[in-house]
Coordinates of C-alpha atoms in Angstrom, one line a residue:
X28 CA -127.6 -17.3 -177.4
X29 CA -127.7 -14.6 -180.1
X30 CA -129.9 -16.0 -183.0
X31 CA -127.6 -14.2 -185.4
X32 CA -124.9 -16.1 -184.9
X33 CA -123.4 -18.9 -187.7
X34 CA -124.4 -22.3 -187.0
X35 CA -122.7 -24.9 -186.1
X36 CA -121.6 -27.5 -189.2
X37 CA -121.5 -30.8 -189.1
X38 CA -120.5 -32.5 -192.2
X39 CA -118.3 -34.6 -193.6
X40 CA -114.6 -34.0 -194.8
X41 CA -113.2 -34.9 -197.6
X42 CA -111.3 -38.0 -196.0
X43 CA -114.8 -39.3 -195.2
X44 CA -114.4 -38.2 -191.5
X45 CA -117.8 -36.2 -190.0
X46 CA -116.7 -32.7 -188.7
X47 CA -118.1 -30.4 -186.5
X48 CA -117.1 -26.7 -186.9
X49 CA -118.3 -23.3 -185.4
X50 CA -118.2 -21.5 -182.1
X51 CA -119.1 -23.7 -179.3
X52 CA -119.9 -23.1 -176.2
X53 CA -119.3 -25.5 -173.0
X54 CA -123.2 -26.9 -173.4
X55 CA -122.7 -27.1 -177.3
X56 CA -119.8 -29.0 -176.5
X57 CA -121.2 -31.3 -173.9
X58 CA -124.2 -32.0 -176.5
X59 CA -121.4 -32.8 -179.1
X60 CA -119.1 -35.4 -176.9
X61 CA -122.7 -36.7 -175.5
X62 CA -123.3 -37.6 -179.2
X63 CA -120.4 -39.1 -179.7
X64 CA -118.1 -36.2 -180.5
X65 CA -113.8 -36.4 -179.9
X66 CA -112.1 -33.1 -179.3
X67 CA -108.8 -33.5 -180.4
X68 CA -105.9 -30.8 -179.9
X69 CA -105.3 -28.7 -183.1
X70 CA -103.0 -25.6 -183.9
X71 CA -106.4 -23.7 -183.6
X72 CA -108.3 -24.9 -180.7
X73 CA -109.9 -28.5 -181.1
X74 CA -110.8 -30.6 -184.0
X75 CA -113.8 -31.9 -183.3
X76 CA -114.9 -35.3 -185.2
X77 CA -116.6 -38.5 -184.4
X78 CA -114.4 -41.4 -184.4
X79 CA -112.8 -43.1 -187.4
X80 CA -114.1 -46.3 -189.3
X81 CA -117.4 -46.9 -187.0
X82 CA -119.3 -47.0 -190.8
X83 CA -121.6 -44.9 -192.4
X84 CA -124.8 -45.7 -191.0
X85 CA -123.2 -45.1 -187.2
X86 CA -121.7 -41.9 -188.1
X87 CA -124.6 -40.8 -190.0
X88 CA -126.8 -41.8 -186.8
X89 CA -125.1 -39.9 -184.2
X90 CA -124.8 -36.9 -187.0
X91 CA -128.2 -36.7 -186.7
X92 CA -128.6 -37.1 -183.2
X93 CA -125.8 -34.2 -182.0
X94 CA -128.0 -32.0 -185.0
X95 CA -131.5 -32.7 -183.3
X96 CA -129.8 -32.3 -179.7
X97 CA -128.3 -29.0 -180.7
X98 CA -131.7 -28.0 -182.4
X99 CA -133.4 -28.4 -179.4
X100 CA -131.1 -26.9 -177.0
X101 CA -131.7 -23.7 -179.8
X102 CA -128.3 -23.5 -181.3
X103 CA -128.2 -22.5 -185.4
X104 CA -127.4 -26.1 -186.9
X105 CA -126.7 -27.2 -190.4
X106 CA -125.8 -30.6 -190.8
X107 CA -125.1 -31.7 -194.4
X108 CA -127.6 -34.0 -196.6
X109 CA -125.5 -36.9 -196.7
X110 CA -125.2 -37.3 -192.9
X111 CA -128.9 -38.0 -192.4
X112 CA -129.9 -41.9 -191.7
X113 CA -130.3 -43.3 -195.2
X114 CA -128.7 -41.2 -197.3
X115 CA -127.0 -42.4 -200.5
X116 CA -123.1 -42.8 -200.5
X117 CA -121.7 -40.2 -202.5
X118 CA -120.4 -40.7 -205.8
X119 CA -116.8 -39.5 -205.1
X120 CA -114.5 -42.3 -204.9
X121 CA -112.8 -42.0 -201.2
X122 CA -109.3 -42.8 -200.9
X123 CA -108.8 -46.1 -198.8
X124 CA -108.1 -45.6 -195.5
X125 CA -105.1 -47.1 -194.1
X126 CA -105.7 -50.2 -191.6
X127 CA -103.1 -52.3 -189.8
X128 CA -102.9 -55.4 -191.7
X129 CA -101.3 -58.9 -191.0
X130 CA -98.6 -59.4 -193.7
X131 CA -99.1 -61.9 -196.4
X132 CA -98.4 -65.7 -195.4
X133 CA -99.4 -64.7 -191.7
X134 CA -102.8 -64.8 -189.8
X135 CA -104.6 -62.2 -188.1
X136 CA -104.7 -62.4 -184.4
X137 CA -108.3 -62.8 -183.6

């Protein structure tokens, strides 16, 4: 591992979904999808991103805990402010994200 080297991100995107970005290698990525961490195909590689709509305070939690993994395995890490246990919700409104719904006049099956 060159210390030199950018660290890996992990924040969150501007649809509220946590992100991790940089050069990975295969321990970096086994640390990540030990966290928690989906690697989804993209035009460019993977996107790499926890889950959607497991809430704040999970995301936040296994934010943290890929960041102190990664730390400790010596990789360059920089995960944002508002990813660590605790922190305040922003004050940027979020656009709703879209859920399936049971249309009015009908119950949810349960």
């Amino acid at each position: 591992m060159n210390p030199d080297t950018e660290p890996i991100r992990i924040t969150r995107g501007p649809g509220g979904e946590v992100e991790a970005e940089g050069l990975f290698d295969s321990l970096a990525a086994n640390i990540l999808r030990h966290a928690g961490f989906l690697f989804e195909p993209a035009l460019r590689g993977h996107w790499i991103r926890l889950p959607f709509d497991m809430g704040r305070d999970w995301e936040n939690q296994h934010a943290t805990w890929a960041a102190e993994m990664l730390t400790v395995a010596r990789y360059p890490v920089h995960l944002a402010p508002n990813l660590r246990p605790g922190a305040p919700k922003s004050s940027t409104p979020r656009t709703p994200a879209m859920t399936a719904q049971a249309p009015p006049g009908r119950r949810p099956h349960r």
